[in-house]
mmCIF file of C-alpha atoms in Angstrom:
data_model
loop_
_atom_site.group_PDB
_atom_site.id
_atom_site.type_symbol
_atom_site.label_atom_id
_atom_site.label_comp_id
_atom_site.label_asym_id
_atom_site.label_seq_id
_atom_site.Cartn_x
_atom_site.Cartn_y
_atom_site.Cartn_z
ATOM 1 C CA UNK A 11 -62.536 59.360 112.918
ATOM 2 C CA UNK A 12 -61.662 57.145 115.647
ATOM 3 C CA UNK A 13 -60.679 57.711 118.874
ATOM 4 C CA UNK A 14 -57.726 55.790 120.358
ATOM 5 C CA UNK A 15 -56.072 55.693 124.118
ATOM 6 C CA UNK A 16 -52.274 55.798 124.292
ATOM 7 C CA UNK A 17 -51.408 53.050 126.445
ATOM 8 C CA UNK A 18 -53.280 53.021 130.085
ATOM 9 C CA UNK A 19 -52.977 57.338 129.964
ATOM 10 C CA UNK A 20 -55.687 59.337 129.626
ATOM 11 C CA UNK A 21 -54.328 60.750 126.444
ATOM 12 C CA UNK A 22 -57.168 60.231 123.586
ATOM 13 C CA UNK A 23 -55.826 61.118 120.279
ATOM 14 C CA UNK A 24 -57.312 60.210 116.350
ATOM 15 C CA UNK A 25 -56.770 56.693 115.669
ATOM 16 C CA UNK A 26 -54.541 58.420 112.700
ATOM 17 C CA UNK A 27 -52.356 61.262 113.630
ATOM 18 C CA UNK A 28 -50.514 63.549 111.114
ATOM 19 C CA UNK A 29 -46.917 64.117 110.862
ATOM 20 C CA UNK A 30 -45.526 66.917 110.178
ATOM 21 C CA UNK A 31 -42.213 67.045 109.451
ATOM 22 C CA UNK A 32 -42.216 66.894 105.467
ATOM 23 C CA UNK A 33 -44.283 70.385 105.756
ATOM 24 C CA UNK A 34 -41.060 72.401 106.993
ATOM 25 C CA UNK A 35 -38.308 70.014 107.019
ATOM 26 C CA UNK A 36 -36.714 66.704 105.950
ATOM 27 C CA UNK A 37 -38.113 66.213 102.326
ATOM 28 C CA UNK A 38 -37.200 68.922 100.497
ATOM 29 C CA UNK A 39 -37.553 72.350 100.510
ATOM 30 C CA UNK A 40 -40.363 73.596 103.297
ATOM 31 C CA UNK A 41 -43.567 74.177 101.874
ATOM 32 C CA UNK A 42 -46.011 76.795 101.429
ATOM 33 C CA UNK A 43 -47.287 78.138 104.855
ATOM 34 C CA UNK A 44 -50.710 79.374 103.768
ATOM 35 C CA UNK A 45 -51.011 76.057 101.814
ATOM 36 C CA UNK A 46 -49.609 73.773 104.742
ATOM 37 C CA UNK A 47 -52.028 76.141 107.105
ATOM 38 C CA UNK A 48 -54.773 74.888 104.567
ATOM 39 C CA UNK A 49 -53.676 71.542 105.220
ATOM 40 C CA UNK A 50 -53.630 71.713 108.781
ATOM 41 C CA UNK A 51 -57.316 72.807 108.942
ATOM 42 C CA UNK A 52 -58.524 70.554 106.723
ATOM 43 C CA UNK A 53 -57.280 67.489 108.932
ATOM 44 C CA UNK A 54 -58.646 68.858 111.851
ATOM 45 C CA UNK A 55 -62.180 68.852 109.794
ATOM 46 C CA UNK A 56 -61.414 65.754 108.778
ATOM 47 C CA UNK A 57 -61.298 63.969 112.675
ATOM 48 C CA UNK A 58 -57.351 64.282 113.188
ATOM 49 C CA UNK A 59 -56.641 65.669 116.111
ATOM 50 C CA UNK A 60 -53.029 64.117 116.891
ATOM 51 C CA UNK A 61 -49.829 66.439 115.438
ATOM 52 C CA UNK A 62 -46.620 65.498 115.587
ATOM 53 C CA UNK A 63 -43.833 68.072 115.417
ATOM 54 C CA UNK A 64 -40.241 69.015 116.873
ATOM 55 C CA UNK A 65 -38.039 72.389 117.365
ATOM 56 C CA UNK A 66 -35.345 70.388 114.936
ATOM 57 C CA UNK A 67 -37.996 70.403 112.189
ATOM 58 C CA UNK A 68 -36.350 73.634 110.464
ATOM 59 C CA UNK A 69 -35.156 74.010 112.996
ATOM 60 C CA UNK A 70 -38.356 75.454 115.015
ATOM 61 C CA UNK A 71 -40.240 76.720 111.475
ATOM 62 C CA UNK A 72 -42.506 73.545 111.926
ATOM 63 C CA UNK A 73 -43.370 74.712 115.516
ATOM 64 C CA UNK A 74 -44.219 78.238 114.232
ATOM 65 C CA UNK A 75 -46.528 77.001 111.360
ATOM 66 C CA UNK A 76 -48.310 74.514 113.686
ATOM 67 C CA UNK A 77 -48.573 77.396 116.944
ATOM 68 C CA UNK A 78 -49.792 79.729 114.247
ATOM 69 C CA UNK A 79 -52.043 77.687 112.151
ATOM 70 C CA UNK A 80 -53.618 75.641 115.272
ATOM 71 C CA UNK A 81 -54.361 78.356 117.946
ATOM 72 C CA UNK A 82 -57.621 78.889 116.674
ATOM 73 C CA UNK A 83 -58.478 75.235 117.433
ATOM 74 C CA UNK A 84 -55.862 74.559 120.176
ATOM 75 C CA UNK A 85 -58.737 72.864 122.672
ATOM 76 C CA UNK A 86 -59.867 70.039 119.869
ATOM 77 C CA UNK A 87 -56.023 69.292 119.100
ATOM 78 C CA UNK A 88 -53.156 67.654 120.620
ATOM 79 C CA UNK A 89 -50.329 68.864 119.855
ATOM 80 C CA UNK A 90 -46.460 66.483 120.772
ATOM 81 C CA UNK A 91 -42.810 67.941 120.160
ATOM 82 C CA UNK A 92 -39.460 67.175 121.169
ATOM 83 C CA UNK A 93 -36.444 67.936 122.766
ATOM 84 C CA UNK A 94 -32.340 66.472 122.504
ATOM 85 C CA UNK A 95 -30.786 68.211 119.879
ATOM 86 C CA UNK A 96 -28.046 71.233 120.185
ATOM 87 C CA UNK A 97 -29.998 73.922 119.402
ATOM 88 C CA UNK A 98 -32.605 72.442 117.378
ATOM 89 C CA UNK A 99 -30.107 70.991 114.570
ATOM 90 C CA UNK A 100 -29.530 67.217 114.397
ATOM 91 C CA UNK A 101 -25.967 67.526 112.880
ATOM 92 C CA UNK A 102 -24.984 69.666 116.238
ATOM 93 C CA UNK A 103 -25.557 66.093 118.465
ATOM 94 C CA UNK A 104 -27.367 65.485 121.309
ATOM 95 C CA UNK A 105 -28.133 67.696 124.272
ATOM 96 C CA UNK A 106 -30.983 66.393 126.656
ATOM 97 C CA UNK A 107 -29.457 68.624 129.598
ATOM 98 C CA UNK A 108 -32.056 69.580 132.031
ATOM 99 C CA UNK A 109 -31.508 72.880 131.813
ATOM 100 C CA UNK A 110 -31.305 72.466 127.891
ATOM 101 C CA UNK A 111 -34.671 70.654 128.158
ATOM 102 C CA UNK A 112 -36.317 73.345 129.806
ATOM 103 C CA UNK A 113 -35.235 75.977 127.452
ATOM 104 C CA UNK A 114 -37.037 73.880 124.714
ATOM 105 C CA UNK A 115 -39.828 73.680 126.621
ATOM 106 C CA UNK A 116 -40.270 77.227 127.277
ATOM 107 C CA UNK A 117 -39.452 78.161 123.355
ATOM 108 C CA UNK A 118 -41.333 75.625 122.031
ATOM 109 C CA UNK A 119 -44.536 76.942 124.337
ATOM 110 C CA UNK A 120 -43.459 80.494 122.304
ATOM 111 C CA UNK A 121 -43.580 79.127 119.252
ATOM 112 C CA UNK A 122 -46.609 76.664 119.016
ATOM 113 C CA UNK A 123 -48.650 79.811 120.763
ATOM 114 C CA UNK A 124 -50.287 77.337 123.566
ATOM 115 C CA UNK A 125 -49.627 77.375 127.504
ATOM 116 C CA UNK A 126 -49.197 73.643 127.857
ATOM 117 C CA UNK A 127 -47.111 70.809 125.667
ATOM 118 C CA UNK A 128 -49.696 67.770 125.286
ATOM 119 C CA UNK A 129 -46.576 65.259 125.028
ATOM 120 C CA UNK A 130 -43.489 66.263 125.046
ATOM 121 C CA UNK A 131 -40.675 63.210 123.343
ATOM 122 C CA UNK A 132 -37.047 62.977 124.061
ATOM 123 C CA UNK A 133 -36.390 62.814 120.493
ATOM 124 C CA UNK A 134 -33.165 60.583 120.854
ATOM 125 C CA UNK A 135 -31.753 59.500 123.732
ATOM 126 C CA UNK A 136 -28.768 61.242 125.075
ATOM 127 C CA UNK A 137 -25.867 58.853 126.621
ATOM 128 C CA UNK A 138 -24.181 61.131 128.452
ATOM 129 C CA UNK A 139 -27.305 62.484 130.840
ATOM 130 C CA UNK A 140 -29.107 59.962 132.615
ATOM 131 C CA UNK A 141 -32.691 58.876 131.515
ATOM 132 C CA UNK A 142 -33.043 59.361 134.826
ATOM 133 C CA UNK A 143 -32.447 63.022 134.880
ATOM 134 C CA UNK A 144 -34.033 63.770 131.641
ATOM 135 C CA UNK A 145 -37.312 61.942 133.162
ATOM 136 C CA UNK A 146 -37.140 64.091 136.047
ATOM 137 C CA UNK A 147 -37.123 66.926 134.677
ATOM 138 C CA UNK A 148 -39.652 66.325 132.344
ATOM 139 C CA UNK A 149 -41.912 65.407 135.560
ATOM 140 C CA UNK A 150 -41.390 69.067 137.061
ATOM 141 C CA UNK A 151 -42.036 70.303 133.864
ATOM 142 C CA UNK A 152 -45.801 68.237 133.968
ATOM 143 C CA UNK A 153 -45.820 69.350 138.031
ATOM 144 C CA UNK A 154 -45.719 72.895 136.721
ATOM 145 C CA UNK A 155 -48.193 72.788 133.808
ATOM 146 C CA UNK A 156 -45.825 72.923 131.358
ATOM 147 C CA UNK A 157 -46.393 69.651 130.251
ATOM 148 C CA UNK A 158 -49.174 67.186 129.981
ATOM 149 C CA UNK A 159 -47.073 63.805 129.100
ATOM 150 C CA UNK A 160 -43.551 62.147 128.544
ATOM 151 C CA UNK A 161 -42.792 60.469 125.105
ATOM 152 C CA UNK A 162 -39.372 58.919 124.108
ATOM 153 C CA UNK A 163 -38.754 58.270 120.566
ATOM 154 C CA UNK A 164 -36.244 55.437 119.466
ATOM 155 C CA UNK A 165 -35.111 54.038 122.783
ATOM 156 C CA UNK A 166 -34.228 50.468 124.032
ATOM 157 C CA UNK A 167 -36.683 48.204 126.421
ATOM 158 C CA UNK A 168 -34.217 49.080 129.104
ATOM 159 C CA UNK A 169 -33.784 52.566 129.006
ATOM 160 C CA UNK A 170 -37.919 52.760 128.365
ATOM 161 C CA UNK A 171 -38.194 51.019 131.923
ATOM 162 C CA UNK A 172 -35.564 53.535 133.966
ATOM 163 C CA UNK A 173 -37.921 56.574 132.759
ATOM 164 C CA UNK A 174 -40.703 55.023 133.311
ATOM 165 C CA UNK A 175 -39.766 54.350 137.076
ATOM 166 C CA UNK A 176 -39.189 58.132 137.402
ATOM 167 C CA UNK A 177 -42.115 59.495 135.431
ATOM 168 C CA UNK A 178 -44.740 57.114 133.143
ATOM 169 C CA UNK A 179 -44.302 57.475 129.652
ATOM 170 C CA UNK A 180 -46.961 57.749 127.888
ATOM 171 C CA UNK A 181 -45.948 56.942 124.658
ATOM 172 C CA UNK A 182 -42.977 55.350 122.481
ATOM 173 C CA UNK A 183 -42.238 56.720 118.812
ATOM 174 C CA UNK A 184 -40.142 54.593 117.244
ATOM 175 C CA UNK A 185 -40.121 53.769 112.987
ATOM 176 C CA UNK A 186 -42.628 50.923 113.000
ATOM 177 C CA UNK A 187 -43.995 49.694 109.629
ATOM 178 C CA UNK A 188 -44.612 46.762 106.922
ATOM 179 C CA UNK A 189 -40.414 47.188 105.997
ATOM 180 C CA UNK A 190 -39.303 47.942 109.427
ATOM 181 C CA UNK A 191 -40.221 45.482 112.043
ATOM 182 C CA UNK A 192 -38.108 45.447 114.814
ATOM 183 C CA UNK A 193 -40.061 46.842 117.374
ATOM 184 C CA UNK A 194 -42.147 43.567 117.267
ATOM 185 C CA UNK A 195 -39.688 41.109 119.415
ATOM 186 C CA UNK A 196 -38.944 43.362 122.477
ATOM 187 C CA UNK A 197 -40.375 46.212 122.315
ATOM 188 C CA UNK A 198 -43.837 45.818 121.405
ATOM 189 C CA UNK A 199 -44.564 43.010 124.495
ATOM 190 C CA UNK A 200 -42.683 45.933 126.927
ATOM 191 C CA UNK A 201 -45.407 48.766 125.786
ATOM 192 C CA UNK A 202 -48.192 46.015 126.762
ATOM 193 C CA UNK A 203 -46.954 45.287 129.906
ATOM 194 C CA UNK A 204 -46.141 48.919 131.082
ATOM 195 C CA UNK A 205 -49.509 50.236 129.338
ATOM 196 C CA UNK A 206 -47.358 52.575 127.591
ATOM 197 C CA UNK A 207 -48.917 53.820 123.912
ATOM 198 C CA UNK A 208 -46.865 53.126 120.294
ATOM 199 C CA UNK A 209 -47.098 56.257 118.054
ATOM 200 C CA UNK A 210 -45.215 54.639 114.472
ATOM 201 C CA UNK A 211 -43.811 57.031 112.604
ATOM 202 C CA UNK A 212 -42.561 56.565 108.652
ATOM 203 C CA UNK A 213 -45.562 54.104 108.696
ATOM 204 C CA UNK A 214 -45.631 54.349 105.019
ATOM 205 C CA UNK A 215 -41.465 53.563 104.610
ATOM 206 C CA UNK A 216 -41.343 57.313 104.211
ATOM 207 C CA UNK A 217 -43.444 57.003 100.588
ATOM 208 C CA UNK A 218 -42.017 54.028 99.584
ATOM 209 C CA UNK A 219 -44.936 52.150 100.780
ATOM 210 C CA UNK A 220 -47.223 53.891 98.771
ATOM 211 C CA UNK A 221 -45.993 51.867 95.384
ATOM 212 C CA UNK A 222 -45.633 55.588 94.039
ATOM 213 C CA UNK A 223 -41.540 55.474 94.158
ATOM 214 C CA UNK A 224 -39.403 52.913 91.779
ATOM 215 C CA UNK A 225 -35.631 52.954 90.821
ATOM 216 C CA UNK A 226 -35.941 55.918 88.757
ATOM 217 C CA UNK A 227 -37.649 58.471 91.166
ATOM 218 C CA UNK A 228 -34.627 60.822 91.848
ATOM 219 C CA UNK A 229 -34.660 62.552 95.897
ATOM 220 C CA UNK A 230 -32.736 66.549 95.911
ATOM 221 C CA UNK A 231 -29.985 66.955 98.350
ATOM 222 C CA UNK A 232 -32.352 68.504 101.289
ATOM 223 C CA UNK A 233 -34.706 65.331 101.098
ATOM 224 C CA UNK A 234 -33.433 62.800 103.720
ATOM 225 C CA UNK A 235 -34.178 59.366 101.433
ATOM 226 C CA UNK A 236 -30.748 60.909 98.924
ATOM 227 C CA UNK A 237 -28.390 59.457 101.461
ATOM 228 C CA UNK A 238 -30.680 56.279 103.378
ATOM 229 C CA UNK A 239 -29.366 52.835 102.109
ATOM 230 C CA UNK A 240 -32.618 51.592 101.913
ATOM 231 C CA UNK A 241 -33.399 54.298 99.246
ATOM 232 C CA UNK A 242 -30.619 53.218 96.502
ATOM 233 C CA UNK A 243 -31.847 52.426 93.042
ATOM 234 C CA UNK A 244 -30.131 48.904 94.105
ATOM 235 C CA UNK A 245 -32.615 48.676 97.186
ATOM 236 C CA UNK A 246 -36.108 50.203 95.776
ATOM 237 C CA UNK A 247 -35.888 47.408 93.123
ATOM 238 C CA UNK A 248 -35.230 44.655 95.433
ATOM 239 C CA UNK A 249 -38.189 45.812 97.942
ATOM 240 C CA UNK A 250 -40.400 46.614 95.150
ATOM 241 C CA UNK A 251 -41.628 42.826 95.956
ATOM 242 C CA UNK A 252 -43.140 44.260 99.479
ATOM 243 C CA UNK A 253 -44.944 47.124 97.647
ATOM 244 C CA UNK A 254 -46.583 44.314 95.008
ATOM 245 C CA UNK A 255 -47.469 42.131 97.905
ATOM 246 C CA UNK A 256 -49.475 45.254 99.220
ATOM 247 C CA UNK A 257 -51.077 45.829 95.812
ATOM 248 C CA UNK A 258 -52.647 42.825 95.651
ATOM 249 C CA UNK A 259 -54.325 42.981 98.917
ATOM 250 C CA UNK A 260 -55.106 46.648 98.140
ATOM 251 C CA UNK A 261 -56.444 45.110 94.836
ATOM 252 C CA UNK A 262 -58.775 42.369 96.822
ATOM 253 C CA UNK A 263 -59.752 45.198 99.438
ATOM 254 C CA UNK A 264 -60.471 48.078 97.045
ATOM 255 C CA UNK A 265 -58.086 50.119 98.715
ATOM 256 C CA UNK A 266 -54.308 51.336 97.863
ATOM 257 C CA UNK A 267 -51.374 50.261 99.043
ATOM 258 C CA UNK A 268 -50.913 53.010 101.388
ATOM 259 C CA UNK A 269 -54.076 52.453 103.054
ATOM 260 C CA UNK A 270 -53.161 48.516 103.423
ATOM 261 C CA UNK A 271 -50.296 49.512 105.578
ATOM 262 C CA UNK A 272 -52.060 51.645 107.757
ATOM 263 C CA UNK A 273 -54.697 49.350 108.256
ATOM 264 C CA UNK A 274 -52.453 46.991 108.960
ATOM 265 C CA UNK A 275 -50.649 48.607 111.755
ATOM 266 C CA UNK A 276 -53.887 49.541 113.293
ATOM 267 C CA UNK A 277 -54.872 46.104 113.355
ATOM 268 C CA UNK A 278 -51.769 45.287 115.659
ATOM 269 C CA UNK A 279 -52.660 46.436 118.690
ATOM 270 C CA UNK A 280 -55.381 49.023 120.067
ATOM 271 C CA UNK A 281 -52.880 51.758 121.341
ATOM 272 C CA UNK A 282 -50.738 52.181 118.405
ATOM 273 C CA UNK A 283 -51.843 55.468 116.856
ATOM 274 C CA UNK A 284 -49.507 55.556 113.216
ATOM 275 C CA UNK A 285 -48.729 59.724 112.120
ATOM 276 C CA UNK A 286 -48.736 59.049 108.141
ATOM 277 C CA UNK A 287 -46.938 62.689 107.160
ATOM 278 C CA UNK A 288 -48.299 64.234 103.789
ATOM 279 C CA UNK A 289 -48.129 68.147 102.453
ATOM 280 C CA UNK A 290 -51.347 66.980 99.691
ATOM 281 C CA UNK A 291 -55.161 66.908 100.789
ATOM 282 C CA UNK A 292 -55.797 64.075 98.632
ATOM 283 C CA UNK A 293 -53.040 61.948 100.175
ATOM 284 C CA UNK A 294 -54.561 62.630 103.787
ATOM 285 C CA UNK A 295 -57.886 61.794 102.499
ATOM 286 C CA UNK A 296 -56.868 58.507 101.413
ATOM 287 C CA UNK A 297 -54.890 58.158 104.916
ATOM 288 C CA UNK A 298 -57.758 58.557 106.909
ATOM 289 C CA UNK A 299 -59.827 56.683 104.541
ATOM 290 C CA UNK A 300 -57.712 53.518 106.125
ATOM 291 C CA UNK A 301 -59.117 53.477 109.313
ATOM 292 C CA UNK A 302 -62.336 52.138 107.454
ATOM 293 C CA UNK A 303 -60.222 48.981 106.459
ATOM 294 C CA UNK A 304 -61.310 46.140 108.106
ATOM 295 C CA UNK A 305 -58.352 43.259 107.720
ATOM 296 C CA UNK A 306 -59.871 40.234 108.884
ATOM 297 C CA UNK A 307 -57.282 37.512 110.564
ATOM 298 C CA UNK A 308 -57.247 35.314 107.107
ATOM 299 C CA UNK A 309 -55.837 38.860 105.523
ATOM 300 C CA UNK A 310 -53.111 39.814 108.034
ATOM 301 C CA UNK A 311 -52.151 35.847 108.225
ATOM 302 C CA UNK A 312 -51.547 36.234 104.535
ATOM 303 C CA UNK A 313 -50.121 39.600 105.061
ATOM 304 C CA UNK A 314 -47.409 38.218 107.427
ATOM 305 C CA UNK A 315 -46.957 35.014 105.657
ATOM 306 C CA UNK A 316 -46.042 36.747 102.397
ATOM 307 C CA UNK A 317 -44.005 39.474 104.291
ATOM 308 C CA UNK A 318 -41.964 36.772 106.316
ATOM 309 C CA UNK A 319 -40.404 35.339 102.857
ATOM 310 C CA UNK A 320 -39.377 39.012 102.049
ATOM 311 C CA UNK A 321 -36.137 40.153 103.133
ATOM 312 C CA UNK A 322 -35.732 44.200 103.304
ATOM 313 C CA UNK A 323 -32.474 45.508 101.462
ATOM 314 C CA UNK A 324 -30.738 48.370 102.568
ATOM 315 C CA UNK A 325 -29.908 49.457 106.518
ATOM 316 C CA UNK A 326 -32.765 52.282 107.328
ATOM 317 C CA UNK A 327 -30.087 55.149 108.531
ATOM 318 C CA UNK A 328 -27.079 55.770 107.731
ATOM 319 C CA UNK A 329 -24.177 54.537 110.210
ATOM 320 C CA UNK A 330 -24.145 58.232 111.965
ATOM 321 C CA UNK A 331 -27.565 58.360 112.245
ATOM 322 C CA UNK A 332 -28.373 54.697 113.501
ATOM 323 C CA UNK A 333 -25.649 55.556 116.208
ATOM 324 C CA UNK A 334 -28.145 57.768 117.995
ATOM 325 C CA UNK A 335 -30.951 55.111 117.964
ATOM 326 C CA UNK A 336 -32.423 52.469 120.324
ATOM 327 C CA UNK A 337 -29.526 53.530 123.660
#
């Protein structure tokens, strides 16, 4: 596996990086924890050594399954979380408090088992504390060893500057992918200039991507896509068009459509590192299998030609969610 840099840091991660959400949280019920620990190992063998996980991912079960099933290899991994919910739990709101911050710090050190946070996200920004204050603290938190780096996930080219003044941030997460561009026009040209790092995740339009999900797949109420616009049987037809145009570059390439839109996100810029999330071995062997992809400038030309005359359907949150993205 590759190695990648985020942004100018000194933070070298797997040019692929594994989310792991959908293991505990987010698409259905959690899974297996001798399975998921199978998994875990099995990426680590494989060259990942970038895992991405949050105390709201159960809440905190995610944590406990990656402190328990990545101790034994804690100095080949890196390991990022996040703070900014009310006790753990999205549908509580946001609370990136510094004294709330640093009781996630010191419970999420509990339950991942390790001394030290590699990255440590704001995982939405919080209006009413200043980004200020929230990158502040985060900096005594890295002052006292508690922390290695500062991450903010889903926040505007503004907001991204005022923390960065206070303490660099050493990496962005924001939804970047084939079906979700908007990071290109502001954001994007902000990471170059501040040397900051791009971690994408939902680089695969959480499955959709993968041409393995038409109008008639059906999503239980604990999976997230049951109640995202873009997942209606309305909006999976109309952006089935986006899935064929990857299947016939897959189809030229050898590849799937899956690995066509990791490769292509690689090939954007050098210090984007994309955290595909899967729960099956064979999935993350065809993930990593992507960073072999070599799309010359005649394939991403026709890659973003074709995509350009493709209009998405369907907003990518719902209107409570979207409220607590890009401040």
């Amino acid at each position: 596996m590759q190695k990648r840099k985020l942004g100018n840091s000194n933070l070298e991660v797997s040019a692929l990086g594994l989310g792991c959400m959908g293991m505990s949280f987010g698409y259905g019920p959690a899974h297996d924890k001798q399975e998921m620990t199978a998994l875990l190992h099995s990426a680590v063998e494989c060259g990942v050594t970038f895992f991405d996980t949050a105390e709201a991912y159960g809440p905190f079960a995610n944590e406990e399954l990656l402190g328990a099933a990545l101790a034994p290899l804690r100095l080949q991994v890196v390991i990022a979380t996040k703070f900014g919910f009310k006790n753990g739990k999205p549908a509580e709101g946001l609370d990136s408090r510094p004294e709330r911050i640093r009781e996630v710090a010191e419970a999420s050190l509990k339950r991942l088992n390790t001394d030290y946070i590699d990255l440590f996200y704001q995982h939405r920004v919080d209006p009413d504390v200043p980004i200020e204050d929230v990158a502040g603290t985060v900096k005594d938190l890295i002052d006292e060893g508690k922390v290695c780096h500062f991450g903010l996930s889903e926040a505007a080219v503004q907001t991204i500057r005022r923390a960065h003044a206070v303490q660099p941030v050493t990496a962005l997460q924001s939804e970047y992918s084939l079906w979700t561009r908007e990071p290109e026009s502001e954001v994007l040209p902000m990471l170059e200039e501040l040397g900051i790092g791009f971690v994408p995740f939902s680089p695969l339009g959480k499955g959709f991507l993968t041409g393995k999900i038409d109008e008639s797949a059906t999503f239980e109420g604990s999976d997230i896509r049951s109640i995202l616009p873009r997942f209606t049987a309305e909006a999976r037809i109309a952006n089935r068009t986006l899935v064929d145009l990857l299947g016939r570059v897959a189809e030229q390439k050898r590849a799937t459509p899956a690995q066509i839109s990791l490769a292509w996100l690689l090939a954007q810029k050098p210090w984007i590192v994309p955290i595909p999330g899967t729960t099956k071995l064979a999935r993350l062997e065809e993930n990593i299998a992507s960073t072999a992809i070599e799309l010359t400038a005649d394939d991403l030309r026709e890659i973003d030609d074709a995509s350009s005359k493709i209009t998405v359907q369907g907003a990518r949150y719902t209107e409570s969610m979207a409220k607590m993205t890009n401040r």
